[in-house]
Amino acid sequence: MIIVRSLQKMQALAIKWQKQGRSIGFVPTMGSLHQGHVSLIKKARRDNSVLAASLFVNPSQFGPKEDLAQYPRPFFRDKRICRENGVDVLFCPREQEMYPKGFNTWISVDDLSKPLCGAFRPKHFRGVATVVAKLFQLVLPTRAYFGQKDFQQLRVIERMVQDLHLPVKIVGCPIVREQSGLALSSRNSYLTRAQRLAAVNIYSALRAAEEVIKSKSYVSEREVRRAAEVVLRKARGLRIQYLSVVEPSTLKPLTRVTGNALVAAAVFAGKTRLIDNVLIRKS
Ligand code: AMP
């Protein structure tokens, strides 16, 4: 595995691979890798002849009061995990090169960026779409892999790729969870033991919502939300930021659930914000 920091070097390498007719798999990450990331890397490894992963804690997707400075950056561990899982190139661009002085171009995927997390993190998806578009220009992937853990992010990227005619196939991958049900996240490392125990209830709440939806052919959004909220309210130390039932492709709120639905939540355990979701297919 080689480590590339220079943008120009990365792009030159990708152009060379393209000329050789090789398929390029790409897994963009912010590092602090866990088994969720590894599942994307393994799938990308199976599907492609060369594999690039990136480590970049993207400042433009963090709000002013968020955890950019604190975000864990265990570089040597991440490097080992990538090497052990068949990454060929680990791309670690420098912030100054990604966002040089005068940087002034942004990509906004308007409607999909407004609900759910977007309502509380106003510039987040603009930062995500922009950095992913930039990374795509540098890595020139045939296929890029994203987790359904960040379901809204996945939808934003899919829309961007479609709208801008980007020649890359977006592959969505299932959420990897601990045995307890807690979705793996780099931010889980912020949790105390007690908060971790409480956080397990996020998935239990989403499962309760899923059960209500699956048990009836017609159910109101209020009833679904109530089923999940009961579980979350019983857990000590959790604060719900949002709990929403939306149509999975548009992310528009549903008032009643008759077909497919996404139940998504953002919940604070102390100061740590955790997100999770379940996708329910009925039709
Ligand atoms: P991040 O490093 O948090 O930006 O995540 C990089 C990629 O890994 C994104 O596509 C995430 O959706 C994905 N990811 C993060 N956590 C999980 C998980 N628990 N299961 C599956 N994919 C995940």
Tab-separated table of C-alpha atoms and ligand atoms in Angstrom:
chain	number	residue	atom	x	y	z
A	1	MET	CA	0.000	0.000	0.000
A	2	ILE	CA	1.257	3.456	-0.812
A	3	ILE	CA	0.323	6.680	0.917
A	4	VAL	CA	-0.331	9.673	-1.289
A	5	ARG	CA	-0.700	13.204	0.066
A	6	SER	CA	-0.279	15.265	-3.074
A	7	LEU	CA	-3.458	15.977	-5.066
A	8	GLN	CA	-1.547	16.053	-8.310
A	9	LYS	CA	0.106	12.687	-7.620
A	10	MET	CA	-3.229	11.110	-6.757
A	11	GLN	CA	-4.831	12.336	-9.958
A	12	ALA	CA	-1.852	11.269	-12.090
A	13	LEU	CA	-2.040	7.784	-10.593
A	14	ALA	CA	-5.782	7.578	-11.236
A	15	ILE	CA	-5.322	8.700	-14.861
A	16	LYS	CA	-2.676	5.992	-15.291
A	17	TRP	CA	-5.033	3.350	-13.905
A	18	GLN	CA	-7.823	4.562	-16.174
A	19	LYS	CA	-5.534	4.316	-19.217
A	20	GLN	CA	-4.706	0.758	-18.207
A	21	GLY	CA	-8.443	0.017	-18.223
A	22	ARG	CA	-8.516	-0.829	-14.522
A	23	SER	CA	-11.647	-0.408	-12.423
A	24	ILE	CA	-11.031	1.941	-9.493
A	25	GLY	CA	-12.847	1.344	-6.202
A	26	PHE	CA	-12.962	4.251	-3.749
A	27	VAL	CA	-13.913	4.472	-0.070
A	28	PRO	CA	-13.862	8.047	1.263
A	29	THR	CA	-13.621	8.309	5.060
A	30	MET	CA	-12.715	10.719	7.830
A	31	GLY	CA	-10.559	8.029	9.446
A	32	SER	CA	-10.777	6.569	12.938
A	33	LEU	CA	-11.733	3.425	11.123
A	34	HIS	CA	-13.999	0.701	12.504
A	35	GLN	CA	-15.723	-2.396	11.139
A	36	GLY	CA	-18.310	-0.224	9.358
A	37	HIS	CA	-15.544	1.303	7.239
A	38	VAL	CA	-13.919	-2.110	6.854
A	39	SER	CA	-17.141	-3.550	5.386
A	40	LEU	CA	-17.014	-0.858	2.665
A	41	ILE	CA	-13.317	-1.496	2.015
A	42	LYS	CA	-13.866	-5.259	1.744
A	43	LYS	CA	-16.734	-4.866	-0.695
A	44	ALA	CA	-14.787	-2.358	-2.778
A	45	ARG	CA	-11.819	-4.743	-2.794
A	46	ARG	CA	-13.957	-7.568	-4.189
A	47	ASP	CA	-15.548	-5.409	-6.916
A	48	ASN	CA	-12.525	-3.560	-8.356
A	49	SER	CA	-9.026	-4.121	-9.693
A	50	VAL	CA	-7.496	-1.228	-7.730
A	51	LEU	CA	-8.668	0.213	-4.431
A	52	ALA	CA	-8.184	3.690	-2.996
A	53	ALA	CA	-9.382	4.845	0.408
A	54	SER	CA	-9.100	8.385	1.693
A	55	LEU	CA	-8.572	9.798	5.171
A	56	PHE	CA	-9.628	13.425	5.377
A	57	VAL	CA	-11.374	15.163	8.244
A	58	ASN	CA	-13.216	17.641	6.081
A	59	PRO	CA	-13.468	21.001	7.874
A	60	SER	CA	-16.214	22.354	5.598
A	61	GLN	CA	-18.766	19.838	6.841
A	62	PHE	CA	-18.382	20.794	10.504
A	63	GLY	CA	-20.376	23.592	12.092
A	64	PRO	CA	-18.560	26.245	14.189
A	65	LYS	CA	-19.545	24.600	17.486
A	66	GLU	CA	-18.938	21.023	16.365
A	67	ASP	CA	-16.138	18.551	17.080
A	68	LEU	CA	-13.653	19.270	14.242
A	69	ALA	CA	-10.671	19.852	16.560
A	70	GLN	CA	-11.531	16.879	18.756
A	71	TYR	CA	-12.294	14.423	15.968
A	72	PRO	CA	-10.084	11.329	16.529
A	73	ARG	CA	-7.169	10.931	14.110
A	74	PRO	CA	-5.400	7.627	14.901
A	75	PHE	CA	-3.316	7.655	11.712
A	76	PHE	CA	-1.082	4.627	12.358
A	77	ARG	CA	-4.002	2.421	13.314
A	78	ASP	CA	-5.997	3.555	10.258
A	79	LYS	CA	-2.998	2.890	8.038
A	80	ARG	CA	-2.685	-0.650	9.395
A	81	ILE	CA	-6.405	-1.367	8.938
A	82	CYS	CA	-6.254	-0.185	5.332
A	83	ARG	CA	-3.160	-2.221	4.577
A	84	GLU	CA	-4.629	-5.353	6.167
A	85	ASN	CA	-7.795	-5.038	4.128
A	86	GLY	CA	-6.244	-4.692	0.708
A	87	VAL	CA	-6.200	-0.933	0.084
A	88	ASP	CA	-3.682	-0.121	-2.674
A	89	VAL	CA	-3.538	3.643	-2.186
A	90	LEU	CA	-4.316	5.529	0.984
A	91	PHE	CA	-5.021	9.101	-0.034
A	92	CYS	CA	-4.475	11.598	2.788
A	93	PRO	CA	-4.779	15.066	1.282
A	94	ARG	CA	-3.660	18.104	3.235
A	95	GLU	CA	-6.229	20.649	4.284
A	96	GLN	CA	-4.245	23.562	2.795
A	97	GLU	CA	-4.196	21.871	-0.575
A	98	MET	CA	-7.870	20.866	-0.519
A	99	TYR	CA	-9.000	24.331	0.599
A	100	PRO	CA	-6.322	26.813	-0.453
A	101	LYS	CA	-6.702	30.521	0.163
A	102	GLY	CA	-9.424	31.863	-2.114
A	103	PHE	CA	-11.356	28.586	-2.359
A	104	ASN	CA	-14.845	29.658	-3.357
A	105	THR	CA	-16.788	26.918	-5.172
A	106	TRP	CA	-19.526	24.898	-3.492
A	107	ILE	CA	-21.949	22.190	-4.481
A	108	SER	CA	-25.383	22.281	-2.886
A	109	VAL	CA	-27.913	19.533	-3.340
A	110	ASP	CA	-30.798	21.712	-2.291
A	111	ASP	CA	-33.901	19.789	-1.276
A	112	LEU	CA	-32.263	16.635	0.046
A	113	SER	CA	-29.981	18.721	2.287
A	114	LYS	CA	-32.795	20.480	4.143
A	115	PRO	CA	-34.619	17.881	6.267
A	116	LEU	CA	-33.297	15.543	9.005
A	117	CYS	CA	-29.656	16.387	9.855
A	118	GLY	CA	-29.729	19.343	7.450
A	119	ALA	CA	-32.252	21.152	9.633
A	120	PHE	CA	-29.688	21.226	12.468
A	121	ARG	CA	-26.452	21.303	10.453
A	122	PRO	CA	-27.202	23.938	7.797
A	123	LYS	CA	-23.945	23.804	5.799
A	124	HIS	CA	-23.070	20.184	6.490
A	125	PHE	CA	-24.237	18.601	3.240
A	126	ARG	CA	-22.813	21.430	1.166
A	127	GLY	CA	-19.440	20.585	2.706
A	128	VAL	CA	-19.958	16.862	2.130
A	129	ALA	CA	-21.080	17.203	-1.504
A	130	THR	CA	-18.220	19.572	-2.284
A	131	VAL	CA	-15.476	17.445	-0.754
A	132	VAL	CA	-16.825	14.239	-2.305
A	133	ALA	CA	-16.990	15.884	-5.747
A	134	LYS	CA	-13.390	17.078	-5.284
A	135	LEU	CA	-12.225	13.639	-4.174
A	136	PHE	CA	-13.968	12.074	-7.177
A	137	GLN	CA	-12.036	14.433	-9.483
A	138	LEU	CA	-8.779	13.313	-7.879
A	139	VAL	CA	-9.396	9.561	-7.565
A	140	LEU	CA	-11.554	9.106	-10.706
A	141	PRO	CA	-13.390	6.133	-9.210
A	142	THR	CA	-15.380	3.611	-11.204
A	143	ARG	CA	-17.330	2.781	-8.047
A	144	ALA	CA	-17.516	4.654	-4.732
A	145	TYR	CA	-18.832	3.109	-1.519
A	146	PHE	CA	-20.958	4.811	1.131
A	147	GLY	CA	-22.678	3.469	4.244
A	148	GLN	CA	-26.430	3.606	4.805
A	149	LYS	CA	-25.589	4.666	8.340
A	150	ASP	CA	-25.398	8.169	6.845
A	151	PHE	CA	-28.499	7.627	4.762
A	152	GLN	CA	-29.091	11.283	3.951
A	153	GLN	CA	-25.465	11.674	2.888
A	154	LEU	CA	-25.847	8.681	0.567
A	155	ARG	CA	-28.971	10.203	-0.999
A	156	VAL	CA	-27.250	13.584	-1.410
A	157	ILE	CA	-24.274	11.973	-3.160
A	158	GLU	CA	-26.514	9.874	-5.421
A	159	ARG	CA	-28.427	13.007	-6.437
A	160	MET	CA	-25.236	14.976	-7.057
A	161	VAL	CA	-23.800	12.212	-9.241
A	162	GLN	CA	-27.018	12.051	-11.233
A	163	ASP	CA	-27.401	15.820	-11.596
A	164	LEU	CA	-23.765	16.467	-12.557
A	165	HIS	CA	-23.445	13.400	-14.823
A	166	LEU	CA	-20.444	12.155	-12.871
A	167	PRO	CA	-19.140	8.884	-14.328
A	168	VAL	CA	-19.102	6.908	-11.074
A	169	LYS	CA	-21.367	4.219	-9.662
A	170	ILE	CA	-22.433	4.859	-6.078
A	171	VAL	CA	-22.698	1.687	-4.004
A	172	GLY	CA	-24.712	1.906	-0.759
A	173	CYS	CA	-23.679	-0.563	1.960
A	174	PRO	CA	-25.621	-1.840	5.002
A	175	ILE	CA	-25.127	-0.479	8.517
A	176	VAL	CA	-22.673	-2.443	10.660
A	177	ARG	CA	-23.685	-2.651	14.319
A	178	GLU	CA	-22.244	-3.856	17.592
A	179	GLN	CA	-23.895	-6.971	19.010
A	180	SER	CA	-25.862	-4.622	21.252
A	181	GLY	CA	-27.410	-3.018	18.171
A	182	LEU	CA	-25.487	0.257	18.505
A	183	ALA	CA	-24.414	1.414	15.036
A	184	LEU	CA	-20.632	1.644	14.775
A	185	SER	CA	-19.404	5.231	14.583
A	186	SER	CA	-16.083	6.995	15.091
A	187	ARG	CA	-17.930	9.224	17.572
A	188	ASN	CA	-18.772	6.227	19.812
A	189	SER	CA	-15.269	6.701	21.242
A	190	TYR	CA	-16.519	9.880	22.957
A	191	LEU	CA	-19.076	7.907	25.001
A	192	THR	CA	-18.715	6.984	28.655
A	193	ARG	CA	-19.753	3.467	29.707
A	194	ALA	CA	-23.115	4.712	30.928
A	195	GLN	CA	-23.732	6.707	27.756
A	196	ARG	CA	-22.865	3.683	25.657
A	197	LEU	CA	-25.386	1.584	27.533
A	198	ALA	CA	-28.042	4.259	27.050
A	199	ALA	CA	-27.168	4.660	23.363
A	200	VAL	CA	-28.125	1.048	22.698
A	201	ASN	CA	-31.732	2.220	23.040
A	202	ILE	CA	-31.481	4.243	19.825
A	203	TYR	CA	-31.592	1.093	17.739
A	204	SER	CA	-34.186	-0.493	20.037
A	205	ALA	CA	-36.380	2.575	19.450
A	206	LEU	CA	-35.968	2.345	15.691
A	207	ARG	CA	-36.823	-1.358	15.854
A	208	ALA	CA	-39.963	-0.542	17.842
A	209	ALA	CA	-40.959	1.891	15.088
A	210	GLU	CA	-40.251	-0.759	12.475
A	211	GLU	CA	-42.429	-3.265	14.294
A	212	VAL	CA	-45.397	-0.905	14.365
A	213	ILE	CA	-45.006	-0.209	10.649
A	214	LYS	CA	-44.735	-3.877	9.770
A	215	SER	CA	-47.658	-4.921	11.955
A	216	LYS	CA	-50.223	-2.844	10.053
A	217	SER	CA	-50.913	-2.011	6.440
A	218	TYR	CA	-51.698	1.591	7.393
A	219	VAL	CA	-50.134	3.467	10.272
A	220	SER	CA	-49.851	7.173	11.075
A	221	GLU	CA	-46.477	8.845	11.393
A	222	ARG	CA	-47.460	9.921	14.929
A	223	GLU	CA	-48.049	6.364	15.998
A	224	VAL	CA	-44.675	5.264	14.603
A	225	ARG	CA	-42.885	8.151	16.252
A	226	ARG	CA	-44.595	7.525	19.576
A	227	ALA	CA	-43.482	3.871	19.575
A	228	ALA	CA	-39.855	4.952	19.174
A	229	GLU	CA	-40.067	7.889	21.564
A	230	VAL	CA	-41.381	5.707	24.388
A	231	VAL	CA	-38.196	3.621	24.204
A	232	LEU	CA	-35.896	6.637	23.972
A	233	ARG	CA	-37.582	8.496	26.845
A	234	LYS	CA	-37.175	5.480	29.130
A	235	ALA	CA	-33.403	5.486	28.586
A	236	ARG	CA	-31.625	7.830	30.989
A	237	GLY	CA	-29.362	10.516	29.578
A	238	LEU	CA	-30.521	10.616	25.957
A	239	ARG	CA	-31.870	13.736	24.290
A	240	ILE	CA	-33.704	13.452	20.986
A	241	GLN	CA	-32.685	16.031	18.387
A	242	TYR	CA	-35.035	14.615	15.777
A	243	LEU	CA	-36.943	11.455	15.114
A	244	SER	CA	-38.539	11.430	11.682
A	245	VAL	CA	-40.446	9.146	9.390
A	246	VAL	CA	-39.738	10.029	5.768
A	247	GLU	CA	-40.088	8.721	2.265
A	248	PRO	CA	-36.676	7.125	1.546
A	249	SER	CA	-35.920	8.564	-1.880
A	250	THR	CA	-37.092	12.181	-1.413
A	251	LEU	CA	-36.656	12.310	2.398
A	252	LYS	CA	-39.999	14.148	2.543
A	253	PRO	CA	-42.005	13.638	5.744
A	254	LEU	CA	-44.731	10.993	5.691
A	255	THR	CA	-47.970	11.557	7.544
A	256	ARG	CA	-48.998	7.941	7.152
A	257	VAL	CA	-46.951	4.919	6.240
A	258	THR	CA	-48.331	2.599	3.611
A	259	GLY	CA	-45.208	1.825	1.560
A	260	ASN	CA	-41.469	2.156	2.078
A	261	ALA	CA	-40.268	4.361	4.905
A	262	LEU	CA	-37.082	5.541	6.536
A	263	VAL	CA	-37.181	6.083	10.281
A	264	ALA	CA	-34.185	8.245	11.153
A	265	ALA	CA	-32.989	9.754	14.410
A	266	ALA	CA	-30.313	12.014	15.811
A	267	VAL	CA	-29.906	11.629	19.552
A	268	PHE	CA	-27.506	13.225	22.011
A	269	ALA	CA	-25.831	11.091	24.655
A	270	GLY	CA	-24.242	13.827	26.742
A	271	LYS	CA	-22.510	16.065	24.210
A	272	THR	CA	-22.130	13.302	21.642
A	273	ARG	CA	-24.518	13.391	18.736
A	274	LEU	CA	-25.369	9.968	17.327
A	275	ILE	CA	-27.385	9.185	14.214
A	276	ASP	CA	-29.052	5.978	13.132
A	277	ASN	CA	-31.867	4.822	10.891
A	278	VAL	CA	-33.856	1.836	9.678
A	279	LEU	CA	-35.119	1.446	6.153
A	280	ILE	CA	-38.435	-0.360	6.005
A	281	ARG	CA	-39.499	-1.918	2.737
A	282	LYS	CA	-43.165	-2.656	2.480
A	283	SER	CA	-43.863	-2.469	-1.217
B	1	AMP	P1	-16.995	8.682	8.066
B	1	AMP	O1	-15.577	8.318	8.274
B	1	AMP	O2	-17.803	8.733	9.317
B	1	AMP	O3	-17.170	9.881	7.166
B	1	AMP	O4	-17.627	7.478	7.254
B	1	AMP	C1	-17.063	7.041	6.044
B	1	AMP	C2	-18.019	6.073	5.389
B	1	AMP	O5	-18.254	4.953	6.252
B	1	AMP	C3	-19.393	6.695	5.111
B	1	AMP	O6	-19.859	6.271	3.847
B	1	AMP	C4	-20.242	6.138	6.232
B	1	AMP	O7	-21.611	6.057	5.904
B	1	AMP	C5	-19.635	4.763	6.396
B	1	AMP	N1	-19.966	4.222	7.726
B	1	AMP	C6	-19.761	4.823	8.916
B	1	AMP	N2	-20.252	4.060	9.921
B	1	AMP	C7	-20.778	2.951	9.338
B	1	AMP	C8	-21.440	1.785	9.827
B	1	AMP	N3	-21.660	1.607	11.119
B	1	AMP	N4	-21.844	0.866	8.938
B	1	AMP	C9	-21.631	1.045	7.605
B	1	AMP	N5	-21.006	2.116	7.081
B	1	AMP	C10	-20.593	3.055	7.925
